[in-house]
Amino acid sequence: MDDRTGTTIHTGLLISTTAAMAWLSGLPMLFPSLGPSAFVLALFQDSEATSPRRVIGGHAIGVAAGLLAYHLLGVTISITATADPGSLEALRLGASGVIATTLTAGGMLWTDTRHPPACATTLIVSLGLLSRPFEGVLIVATVVVLVAAHELLLATARVGARYGNRLRS
Protein backbone atom coordinates (compact mmCIF):
# COMPACT_ATOMS: atom_id res chain seq x y z
CA MET A 1 0.00 0.00 0.00
CA ASP A 2 1.22 3.50 -0.80
CA ASP A 3 2.64 5.31 2.27
CA ARG A 4 0.27 8.24 1.77
CA THR A 5 -2.75 5.96 1.71
CA GLY A 6 -1.51 3.98 4.70
CA THR A 7 -0.85 7.14 6.74
CA THR A 8 -4.26 8.52 5.83
CA ILE A 9 -6.06 5.32 6.84
CA HIS A 10 -3.98 4.97 10.03
CA THR A 11 -4.85 8.55 11.06
CA GLY A 12 -8.54 7.94 10.38
CA LEU A 13 -8.56 4.69 12.36
CA LEU A 14 -6.90 6.36 15.35
CA ILE A 15 -9.38 9.23 15.45
CA SER A 16 -12.25 6.81 14.86
CA THR A 17 -11.32 5.04 18.07
CA THR A 18 -11.71 8.12 20.24
CA ALA A 19 -14.71 9.37 18.25
CA ALA A 20 -16.51 6.07 18.87
CA MET A 21 -15.69 6.27 22.57
CA ALA A 22 -16.97 9.85 22.71
CA TRP A 23 -20.16 8.83 20.94
CA LEU A 24 -20.79 5.79 23.12
CA SER A 25 -19.91 7.47 26.42
CA GLY A 26 -21.18 11.00 25.82
CA LEU A 27 -17.85 12.25 27.21
CA PRO A 28 -15.56 14.78 25.48
CA MET A 29 -13.10 12.20 24.17
CA LEU A 30 -12.64 13.91 20.82
CA PHE A 31 -10.89 17.27 21.01
CA PRO A 32 -8.77 19.32 18.59
CA SER A 33 -5.27 18.30 19.68
CA LEU A 34 -6.01 14.62 19.02
CA GLY A 35 -6.03 15.23 15.27
CA PRO A 36 -2.40 16.37 15.10
CA SER A 37 -1.38 13.64 17.55
CA ALA A 38 -3.05 10.96 15.42
CA PHE A 39 -1.36 12.30 12.29
CA VAL A 40 2.07 12.39 13.96
CA LEU A 41 1.59 8.83 15.22
CA ALA A 42 0.54 7.63 11.76
CA LEU A 43 3.25 9.51 9.85
CA PHE A 44 6.23 8.73 12.11
CA GLN A 45 5.11 5.30 13.27
CA ASP A 46 8.26 3.95 14.91
CA SER A 47 10.03 7.23 15.63
CA GLU A 48 11.23 8.50 19.00
CA ALA A 49 8.82 11.39 18.37
CA THR A 50 5.91 8.98 18.72
CA SER A 51 7.08 7.08 21.77
CA PRO A 52 4.26 6.65 24.28
CA ARG A 53 6.37 8.49 26.86
CA ARG A 54 6.54 11.58 24.66
CA VAL A 55 2.96 11.58 23.43
CA ILE A 56 1.29 10.80 26.76
CA GLY A 57 3.84 12.79 28.78
CA GLY A 58 3.53 15.86 26.57
CA HIS A 59 -0.25 15.89 26.82
CA ALA A 60 -0.12 15.25 30.59
CA ILE A 61 2.18 18.24 31.02
CA GLY A 62 -0.15 20.30 28.82
CA VAL A 63 -3.16 19.34 30.93
CA ALA A 64 -1.37 20.05 34.22
CA ALA A 65 -0.08 23.43 33.00
CA GLY A 66 -3.50 24.34 31.60
CA LEU A 67 -5.33 23.44 34.81
CA LEU A 68 -2.77 25.27 36.93
CA ALA A 69 -2.92 28.47 34.88
CA TYR A 70 -6.71 28.50 34.51
CA HIS A 71 -7.43 27.90 38.18
CA LEU A 72 -4.53 29.98 39.51
CA LEU A 73 -5.85 33.00 37.66
CA GLY A 74 -9.40 32.29 38.75
CA VAL A 75 -10.79 32.46 35.26
CA THR A 76 -14.54 31.89 35.14
CA ILE A 77 -15.22 32.16 31.40
CA SER A 78 -14.10 30.23 28.35
CA ILE A 79 -12.82 31.39 25.01
CA THR A 80 -16.28 30.70 23.58
CA ALA A 81 -17.88 33.41 25.74
CA THR A 82 -17.93 37.03 24.71
CA ALA A 83 -15.86 39.15 27.06
CA ASP A 84 -15.92 42.92 27.21
CA PRO A 85 -12.96 44.47 25.41
CA GLY A 86 -10.25 45.39 27.86
CA SER A 87 -11.95 43.55 30.73
CA LEU A 88 -10.04 41.96 33.57
CA GLU A 89 -11.71 38.60 32.85
CA ALA A 90 -10.51 38.64 29.22
CA LEU A 91 -7.02 39.61 30.40
CA ARG A 92 -6.97 36.70 32.88
CA LEU A 93 -8.12 34.28 30.16
CA GLY A 94 -5.40 35.46 27.78
CA ALA A 95 -2.79 35.30 30.52
CA SER A 96 -3.94 31.77 31.34
CA GLY A 97 -3.25 30.67 27.76
CA VAL A 98 0.16 32.36 27.67
CA ILE A 99 1.27 30.96 31.03
CA ALA A 100 0.02 27.46 30.23
CA THR A 101 1.73 27.36 26.83
CA THR A 102 4.98 28.63 28.32
CA LEU A 103 4.87 26.08 31.14
CA THR A 104 4.02 23.30 28.70
CA ALA A 105 6.90 24.13 26.37
CA GLY A 106 9.36 24.33 29.26
CA GLY A 107 7.99 21.22 30.93
CA MET A 108 8.25 19.15 27.75
CA LEU A 109 11.80 20.35 27.12
CA TRP A 110 12.92 19.66 30.70
CA THR A 111 11.41 16.17 30.73
CA ASP A 112 12.23 15.26 27.11
CA THR A 113 8.56 14.67 26.36
CA ARG A 114 8.37 16.94 23.32
CA HIS A 115 5.07 16.49 21.51
CA PRO A 116 3.97 19.73 19.79
CA PRO A 117 0.21 18.88 19.72
CA ALA A 118 0.34 19.08 23.53
CA CYS A 119 0.58 22.86 23.17
CA ALA A 120 -2.91 22.72 21.67
CA THR A 121 -4.07 20.61 24.60
CA THR A 122 -2.80 23.18 27.08
CA LEU A 123 -4.76 25.90 25.27
CA ILE A 124 -7.91 23.77 25.26
CA VAL A 125 -7.62 23.48 29.03
CA SER A 126 -6.31 26.94 29.91
CA LEU A 127 -8.88 28.74 27.77
CA GLY A 128 -11.74 27.05 29.57
CA LEU A 129 -12.89 24.48 27.02
CA LEU A 130 -12.09 21.42 29.16
CA SER A 131 -10.88 23.01 32.38
CA ARG A 132 -12.30 20.88 35.18
CA PRO A 133 -9.93 18.40 36.84
CA PHE A 134 -12.08 15.44 35.73
CA GLU A 135 -11.85 16.67 32.15
CA GLY A 136 -8.07 16.89 32.49
CA VAL A 137 -7.92 13.28 33.61
CA LEU A 138 -10.21 12.35 30.74
CA ILE A 139 -7.93 14.08 28.24
CA VAL A 140 -4.92 12.08 29.42
CA ALA A 141 -6.94 8.85 29.45
CA THR A 142 -8.07 9.54 25.89
CA VAL A 143 -4.48 10.11 24.77
CA VAL A 144 -3.56 6.78 26.38
CA VAL A 145 -6.34 5.13 24.35
CA LEU A 146 -5.08 6.83 21.18
CA VAL A 147 -1.53 5.57 21.81
CA ALA A 148 -2.81 2.07 22.65
CA ALA A 149 -4.82 2.00 19.40
CA HIS A 150 -1.68 3.07 17.52
CA GLU A 151 0.40 0.32 19.13
CA LEU A 152 -2.31 -2.22 18.32
CA LEU A 153 -2.40 -1.12 14.67
CA LEU A 154 1.38 -1.43 14.44
CA ALA A 155 1.36 -4.87 16.05
CA THR A 156 -1.41 -6.03 13.71
CA ALA A 157 0.50 -4.77 10.68
CA ARG A 158 3.68 -6.55 11.82
CA VAL A 159 1.86 -9.82 12.39
CA GLY A 160 0.14 -9.50 9.02
CA ALA A 161 3.45 -8.80 7.29
CA ARG A 162 5.16 -11.69 9.07
CA TYR A 163 2.51 -14.25 8.17
CA GLY A 164 1.82 -12.77 4.75
CA ASN A 165 5.50 -13.25 3.84
CA ARG A 166 5.40 -16.86 5.03
CA LEU A 167 2.34 -17.60 2.90
CA ARG A 168 4.04 -16.19 -0.22
CA SER A 169 7.20 -18.27 0.33
mmCIF file of N, CA and C in Angstrom, residues 34-129:
data_model
loop_
_atom_site.group_PDB
_atom_site.id
_atom_site.type_symbol
_atom_site.label_atom_id
_atom_site.label_comp_id
_atom_site.label_asym_id
_atom_site.label_seq_id
_atom_site.Cartn_x
_atom_site.Cartn_y
_atom_site.Cartn_z
ATOM 1 N N LEU A 34 -6.146 16.031 19.384
ATOM 2 C CA LEU A 34 -6.007 14.617 19.022
ATOM 3 C C LEU A 34 -5.733 14.443 17.532
ATOM 4 N N GLY A 35 -6.264 15.325 16.709
ATOM 5 C CA GLY A 35 -6.027 15.225 15.267
ATOM 6 C C GLY A 35 -4.550 15.288 14.927
ATOM 7 N N PRO A 36 -3.839 16.322 15.373
ATOM 8 C CA PRO A 36 -2.405 16.368 15.096
ATOM 9 C C PRO A 36 -1.644 15.204 15.737
ATOM 10 N N SER A 37 -2.060 14.781 16.920
ATOM 11 C CA SER A 37 -1.382 13.641 17.552
ATOM 12 C C SER A 37 -1.572 12.378 16.720
ATOM 13 N N ALA A 38 -2.788 12.141 16.243
ATOM 14 C CA ALA A 38 -3.052 10.958 15.421
ATOM 15 C C ALA A 38 -2.223 11.008 14.137
ATOM 16 N N PHE A 39 -2.133 12.168 13.530
ATOM 17 C CA PHE A 39 -1.361 12.303 12.293
ATOM 18 C C PHE A 39 0.125 12.053 12.541
ATOM 19 N N VAL A 40 0.661 12.609 13.626
ATOM 20 C CA VAL A 40 2.073 12.395 13.960
ATOM 21 C C VAL A 40 2.330 10.907 14.213
ATOM 22 N N LEU A 41 1.436 10.261 14.962
ATOM 23 C CA LEU A 41 1.590 8.830 15.224
ATOM 24 C C LEU A 41 1.577 8.028 13.924
ATOM 25 N N ALA A 42 0.667 8.365 13.023
ATOM 26 C CA ALA A 42 0.544 7.632 11.764
ATOM 27 C C ALA A 42 1.714 7.897 10.823
ATOM 28 N N LEU A 43 2.196 9.133 10.790
ATOM 29 C CA LEU A 43 3.248 9.513 9.853
ATOM 30 C C LEU A 43 4.631 9.024 10.285
ATOM 31 N N PHE A 44 4.916 9.108 11.569
ATOM 32 C CA PHE A 44 6.232 8.730 12.106
ATOM 33 C C PHE A 44 6.075 7.513 13.017
ATOM 34 N N GLN A 45 5.590 6.428 12.489
ATOM 35 C CA GLN A 45 5.110 5.297 13.273
ATOM 36 C C GLN A 45 6.079 4.750 14.319
ATOM 37 N N ASP A 46 7.314 4.559 13.974
ATOM 38 C CA ASP A 46 8.259 3.948 14.909
ATOM 39 C C ASP A 46 9.346 4.930 15.356
ATOM 40 N N SER A 47 9.063 6.187 15.296
ATOM 41 C CA SER A 47 10.035 7.226 15.634
ATOM 42 C C SER A 47 10.046 7.501 17.133
ATOM 43 N N GLU A 48 11.154 8.050 17.596
ATOM 44 C CA GLU A 48 11.233 8.499 18.998
ATOM 45 C C GLU A 48 10.175 9.567 19.263
ATOM 46 N N ALA A 49 9.824 10.322 18.228
ATOM 47 C CA ALA A 49 8.817 11.385 18.369
ATOM 48 C C ALA A 49 7.445 10.840 18.730
ATOM 49 N N THR A 50 7.217 9.564 18.433
ATOM 50 C CA THR A 50 5.909 8.984 18.721
ATOM 51 C C THR A 50 5.968 7.953 19.851
ATOM 52 N N SER A 51 7.018 8.008 20.632
ATOM 53 C CA SER A 51 7.085 7.083 21.767
ATOM 54 C C SER A 51 5.934 7.411 22.728
ATOM 55 N N PRO A 52 5.341 6.394 23.329
ATOM 56 C CA PRO A 52 4.255 6.649 24.278
ATOM 57 C C PRO A 52 4.650 7.643 25.366
ATOM 58 N N ARG A 53 5.892 7.571 25.812
ATOM 59 C CA ARG A 53 6.366 8.493 26.860
ATOM 60 C C ARG A 53 6.234 9.943 26.409
ATOM 61 N N ARG A 54 6.617 10.199 25.169
ATOM 62 C CA ARG A 54 6.539 11.578 24.663
ATOM 63 C C ARG A 54 5.104 12.020 24.416
ATOM 64 N N VAL A 55 4.326 11.180 23.783
ATOM 65 C CA VAL A 55 2.961 11.575 23.433
ATOM 66 C C VAL A 55 2.115 11.746 24.695
ATOM 67 N N ILE A 56 2.105 10.735 25.534
ATOM 68 C CA ILE A 56 1.294 10.803 26.758
ATOM 69 C C ILE A 56 1.877 11.842 27.715
ATOM 70 N N GLY A 57 3.192 11.835 27.875
ATOM 71 C CA GLY A 57 3.841 12.789 28.779
ATOM 72 C C GLY A 57 3.623 14.231 28.360
ATOM 73 N N GLY A 58 3.739 14.499 27.062
ATOM 74 C CA GLY A 58 3.527 15.858 26.570
ATOM 75 C C GLY A 58 2.112 16.345 26.851
ATOM 76 N N HIS A 59 1.134 15.503 26.563
ATOM 77 C CA HIS A 59 -0.255 15.890 26.824
ATOM 78 C C HIS A 59 -0.518 16.028 28.326
ATOM 79 N N ALA A 60 0.066 15.156 29.132
ATOM 80 C CA ALA A 60 -0.123 15.253 30.595
ATOM 81 C C ALA A 60 0.449 16.570 31.121
ATOM 82 N N ILE A 61 1.593 16.950 30.622
ATOM 83 C CA ILE A 61 2.177 18.244 31.015
ATOM 84 C C ILE A 61 1.271 19.376 30.547
ATOM 85 N N GLY A 62 0.756 19.283 29.331
ATOM 86 C CA GLY A 62 -0.154 20.302 28.821
ATOM 87 C C GLY A 62 -1.406 20.444 29.666
ATOM 88 N N VAL A 63 -1.968 19.317 30.074
ATOM 89 C CA VAL A 63 -3.161 19.338 30.930
ATOM 90 C C VAL A 63 -2.825 19.973 32.283
ATOM 91 N N ALA A 64 -1.735 19.528 32.896
ATOM 92 C CA ALA A 64 -1.366 20.054 34.219
ATOM 93 C C ALA A 64 -1.104 21.563 34.152
ATOM 94 N N ALA A 65 -0.377 21.996 33.144
ATOM 95 C CA ALA A 65 -0.084 23.429 32.996
ATOM 96 C C ALA A 65 -1.364 24.215 32.733
ATOM 97 N N GLY A 66 -2.237 23.669 31.903
ATOM 98 C CA GLY A 66 -3.500 24.341 31.599
ATOM 99 C C GLY A 66 -4.390 24.473 32.824
ATOM 100 N N LEU A 67 -4.522 23.391 33.579
ATOM 101 C CA LEU A 67 -5.334 23.438 34.806
ATOM 102 C C LEU A 67 -4.747 24.420 35.809
ATOM 103 N N LEU A 68 -3.433 24.371 35.981
ATOM 104 C CA LEU A 68 -2.771 25.274 36.927
ATOM 105 C C LEU A 68 -3.019 26.731 36.549
ATOM 106 N N ALA A 69 -2.774 27.073 35.307
ATOM 107 C CA ALA A 69 -2.922 28.465 34.878
ATOM 108 C C ALA A 69 -4.372 28.931 34.989
ATOM 109 N N TYR A 70 -5.301 28.106 34.500
ATOM 110 C CA TYR A 70 -6.713 28.495 34.507
ATOM 111 C C TYR A 70 -7.221 28.720 35.930
ATOM 112 N N HIS A 71 -6.909 27.797 36.825
ATOM 113 C CA HIS A 71 -7.432 27.899 38.184
ATOM 114 C C HIS A 71 -6.630 28.866 39.052
ATOM 115 N N LEU A 72 -5.352 29.011 38.775
ATOM 116 C CA LEU A 72 -4.531 29.976 39.509
ATOM 117 C C LEU A 72 -5.004 31.406 39.245
ATOM 118 N N LEU A 73 -5.389 31.656 38.010
ATOM 119 C CA LEU A 73 -5.850 33.003 37.658
ATOM 120 C C LEU A 73 -7.338 33.208 37.942
ATOM 121 N N GLY A 74 -7.993 32.162 38.387
ATOM 122 C CA GLY A 74 -9.405 32.286 38.750
ATOM 123 C C GLY A 74 -10.302 32.659 37.595
ATOM 124 N N VAL A 75 -9.991 32.147 36.441
ATOM 125 C CA VAL A 75 -10.787 32.455 35.259
ATOM 126 C C VAL A 75 -12.137 31.753 35.381
ATOM 127 N N THR A 76 -13.187 32.461 35.030
ATOM 128 C CA THR A 76 -14.536 31.890 35.137
ATOM 129 C C THR A 76 -15.263 31.824 33.797
ATOM 130 N N ILE A 77 -14.597 32.236 32.725
ATOM 131 C CA ILE A 77 -15.221 32.158 31.398
ATOM 132 C C ILE A 77 -14.371 31.258 30.503
ATOM 133 N N SER A 78 -14.891 30.972 29.325
ATOM 134 C CA SER A 78 -14.098 30.232 28.346
ATOM 135 C C SER A 78 -13.941 31.097 27.107
ATOM 136 N N ILE A 79 -13.089 30.658 26.242
ATOM 137 C CA ILE A 79 -12.816 31.391 25.006
ATOM 138 C C ILE A 79 -14.073 31.500 24.139
ATOM 139 N N THR A 80 -15.056 30.652 24.379
ATOM 140 C CA THR A 80 -16.283 30.698 23.584
ATOM 141 C C THR A 80 -17.248 31.781 24.047
ATOM 142 N N ALA A 81 -17.009 32.344 25.220
ATOM 143 C CA ALA A 81 -17.876 33.412 25.737
ATOM 144 C C ALA A 81 -17.380 34.762 25.229
ATOM 145 N N THR A 82 -18.302 35.684 25.109
ATOM 146 C CA THR A 82 -17.931 37.031 24.713
ATOM 147 C C THR A 82 -17.535 37.816 25.960
ATOM 148 N N ALA A 83 -16.336 38.341 25.938
ATOM 149 C CA ALA A 83 -15.858 39.155 27.058
ATOM 150 C C ALA A 83 -15.805 40.612 26.603
ATOM 151 N N ASP A 84 -16.019 41.498 27.536
ATOM 152 C CA ASP A 84 -15.923 42.915 27.211
ATOM 153 C C ASP A 84 -14.489 43.265 26.841
ATOM 154 N N PRO A 85 -14.316 44.055 25.790
ATOM 155 C CA PRO A 85 -12.964 44.472 25.406
ATOM 156 C C PRO A 85 -12.258 45.164 26.575
ATOM 157 N N GLY A 86 -11.033 44.775 26.806
ATOM 158 C CA GLY A 86 -10.246 45.387 27.865
ATOM 159 C C GLY A 86 -10.638 44.961 29.270
ATOM 160 N N SER A 87 -11.501 43.972 29.396
ATOM 161 C CA SER A 87 -11.952 43.548 30.726
ATOM 162 C C SER A 87 -10.884 42.729 31.441
ATOM 163 N N LEU A 88 -10.963 42.731 32.745
ATOM 164 C CA LEU A 88 -10.040 41.963 33.568
ATOM 165 C C LEU A 88 -10.213 40.464 33.307
ATOM 166 N N GLU A 89 -11.448 40.029 33.109
ATOM 167 C CA GLU A 89 -11.705 38.601 32.850
ATOM 168 C C GLU A 89 -11.046 38.158 31.546
ATOM 169 N N ALA A 90 -11.141 38.968 30.494
ATOM 170 C CA ALA A 90 -10.507 38.636 29.216
ATOM 171 C C ALA A 90 -8.984 38.626 29.352
ATOM 172 N N LEU A 91 -8.455 39.563 30.156
ATOM 173 C CA LEU A 91 -7.015 39.606 30.398
ATOM 174 C C LEU A 91 -6.564 38.337 31.121
ATOM 175 N N ARG A 92 -7.332 37.920 32.139
ATOM 176 C CA ARG A 92 -6.973 36.697 32.876
ATOM 177 C C ARG A 92 -7.037 35.476 31.964
ATOM 178 N N LEU A 93 -8.013 35.404 31.079
ATOM 179 C CA LEU A 93 -8.123 34.276 30.163
ATOM 180 C C LEU A 93 -6.921 34.246 29.210
ATOM 181 N N GLY A 94 -6.574 35.387 28.658
ATOM 182 C CA GLY A 94 -5.405 35.463 27.775
ATOM 183 C C GLY A 94 -4.123 35.097 28.508
ATOM 184 N N ALA A 95 -3.973 35.610 29.721
ATOM 185 C CA ALA A 95 -2.788 35.296 30.523
ATOM 186 C C ALA A 95 -2.735 33.804 30.844
ATOM 187 N N SER A 96 -3.889 33.206 31.073
ATOM 188 C CA SER A 96 -3.944 31.772 31.340
ATOM 189 C C SER A 96 -3.374 30.988 30.156
ATOM 190 N N GLY A 97 -3.764 31.350 28.955
ATOM 191 C CA GLY A 97 -3.248 30.673 27.763
ATOM 192 C C GLY A 97 -1.750 30.859 27.591
ATOM 193 N N VAL A 98 -1.277 32.079 27.825
ATOM 194 C CA VAL A 98 0.158 32.362 27.672
ATOM 195 C C VAL A 98 0.973 31.591 28.709
ATOM 196 N N ILE A 99 0.545 31.649 29.957
ATOM 197 C CA ILE A 99 1.268 30.959 31.031
ATOM 198 C C ILE A 99 1.268 29.454 30.794
ATOM 199 N N ALA A 100 0.114 28.903 30.438
ATOM 200 C CA ALA A 100 0.019 27.461 30.225
ATOM 201 C C ALA A 100 0.906 27.000 29.069
ATOM 202 N N THR A 101 0.902 27.743 27.972
ATOM 203 C CA THR A 101 1.732 27.360 26.833
ATOM 204 C C THR A 101 3.210 27.442 27.179
ATOM 205 N N THR A 102 3.584 28.482 27.903
ATOM 206 C CA THR A 102 4.975 28.635 28.315
ATOM 207 C C THR A 102 5.400 27.496 29.243
ATOM 208 N N LEU A 103 4.559 27.181 30.226
ATOM 209 C CA LEU A 103 4.866 26.079 31.143
ATOM 210 C C LEU A 103 4.918 24.737 30.408
ATOM 211 N N THR A 104 4.036 24.547 29.458
ATOM 212 C CA THR A 104 4.017 23.296 28.699
ATOM 213 C C THR A 104 5.292 23.145 27.879
ATOM 214 N N ALA A 105 5.675 24.191 27.177
ATOM 215 C CA ALA A 105 6.901 24.128 26.371
ATOM 216 C C ALA A 105 8.108 23.832 27.254
ATOM 217 N N GLY A 106 8.235 24.560 28.351
ATOM 218 C CA GLY A 106 9.359 24.331 29.259
ATOM 219 C C GLY A 106 9.313 22.952 29.892
ATOM 220 N N GLY A 107 8.134 22.530 30.305
ATOM 221 C CA GLY A 107 7.994 21.216 30.925
ATOM 222 C C GLY A 107 8.351 20.090 29.976
ATOM 223 N N MET A 108 7.922 20.200 28.724
ATOM 224 C CA MET A 108 8.253 19.154 27.754
ATOM 225 C C MET A 108 9.747 19.135 27.452
ATOM 226 N N LEU A 109 10.360 20.307 27.386
ATOM 227 C CA LEU A 109 11.803 20.350 27.121
ATOM 228 C C LEU A 109 12.601 19.794 28.303
ATOM 229 N N TRP A 110 12.211 20.133 29.507
ATOM 230 C CA TRP A 110 12.922 19.659 30.700
ATOM 231 C C TRP A 110 12.777 18.152 30.905
ATOM 232 N N THR A 111 11.662 17.595 30.496
ATOM 233 C CA THR A 111 11.413 16.166 30.727
ATOM 234 C C THR A 111 11.620 15.317 29.467
ATOM 235 N N ASP A 112 12.043 15.935 28.380
ATOM 236 C CA ASP A 112 12.231 15.258 27.107
ATOM 237 C C ASP A 112 10.962 14.509 26.684
ATOM 238 N N THR A 113 9.845 15.212 26.806
ATOM 239 C CA THR A 113 8.558 14.669 26.356
ATOM 240 C C THR A 113 7.966 15.583 25.287
ATOM 241 N N ARG A 114 8.809 16.004 24.367
ATOM 242 C CA ARG A 114 8.369 16.942 23.322
ATOM 243 C C ARG A 114 7.323 16.297 22.429
ATOM 244 N N HIS A 115 6.155 16.909 22.405
ATOM 245 C CA HIS A 115 5.073 16.486 21.509
ATOM 246 C C HIS A 115 4.276 17.754 21.194
ATOM 247 N N PRO A 116 4.579 18.434 20.089
ATOM 248 C CA PRO A 116 3.966 19.726 19.786
ATOM 249 C C PRO A 116 2.443 19.800 19.917
ATOM 250 N N PRO A 117 1.667 18.768 19.546
ATOM 251 C CA PRO A 117 0.214 18.881 19.721
ATOM 252 C C PRO A 117 -0.214 19.121 21.176
ATOM 253 N N ALA A 118 0.670 18.831 22.132
ATOM 254 C CA ALA A 118 0.339 19.076 23.534
ATOM 255 C C ALA A 118 0.178 20.570 23.825
ATOM 256 N N CYS A 119 0.781 21.417 22.996
ATOM 257 C CA CYS A 119 0.581 22.860 23.173
ATOM 258 C C CYS A 119 -0.852 23.246 22.817
ATOM 259 N N ALA A 120 -1.487 22.501 21.945
ATOM 260 C CA ALA A 120 -2.908 22.725 21.672
ATOM 261 C C ALA A 120 -3.750 22.234 22.846
ATOM 262 N N THR A 121 -3.351 21.120 23.430
ATOM 263 C CA THR A 121 -4.072 20.606 24.604
ATOM 264 C C THR A 121 -4.049 21.620 25.732
ATOM 265 N N THR A 122 -2.899 22.227 25.979
ATOM 266 C CA THR A 122 -2.802 23.177 27.079
ATOM 267 C C THR A 122 -3.686 24.394 26.829
ATOM 268 N N LEU A 123 -3.850 24.784 25.572
ATOM 269 C CA LEU A 123 -4.757 25.896 25.270
ATOM 270 C C LEU A 123 -6.215 25.482 25.437
ATOM 271 N N ILE A 124 -6.546 24.261 25.053
ATOM 272 C CA ILE A 124 -7.909 23.765 25.256
ATOM 273 C C ILE A 124 -8.283 23.853 26.727
ATOM 274 N N VAL A 125 -7.353 23.470 27.582
ATOM 275 C CA VAL A 125 -7.617 23.479 29.027
ATOM 276 C C VAL A 125 -7.560 24.901 29.590
ATOM 277 N N SER A 126 -6.512 25.625 29.289
ATOM 278 C CA SER A 126 -6.310 26.944 29.910
ATOM 279 C C SER A 126 -7.272 28.011 29.416
ATOM 280 N N LEU A 127 -7.899 27.774 28.285
ATOM 281 C CA LEU A 127 -8.880 28.738 27.773
ATOM 282 C C LEU A 127 -10.309 28.342 28.121
ATOM 283 N N GLY A 128 -10.444 27.373 28.995
ATOM 284 C CA GLY A 128 -11.742 27.046 29.569
ATOM 285 C C GLY A 128 -12.607 26.081 28.792
ATOM 286 N N LEU A 129 -12.064 25.409 27.782
ATOM 287 C CA LEU A 129 -12.892 24.479 27.019
ATOM 288 C C LEU A 129 -13.077 23.146 27.752
#
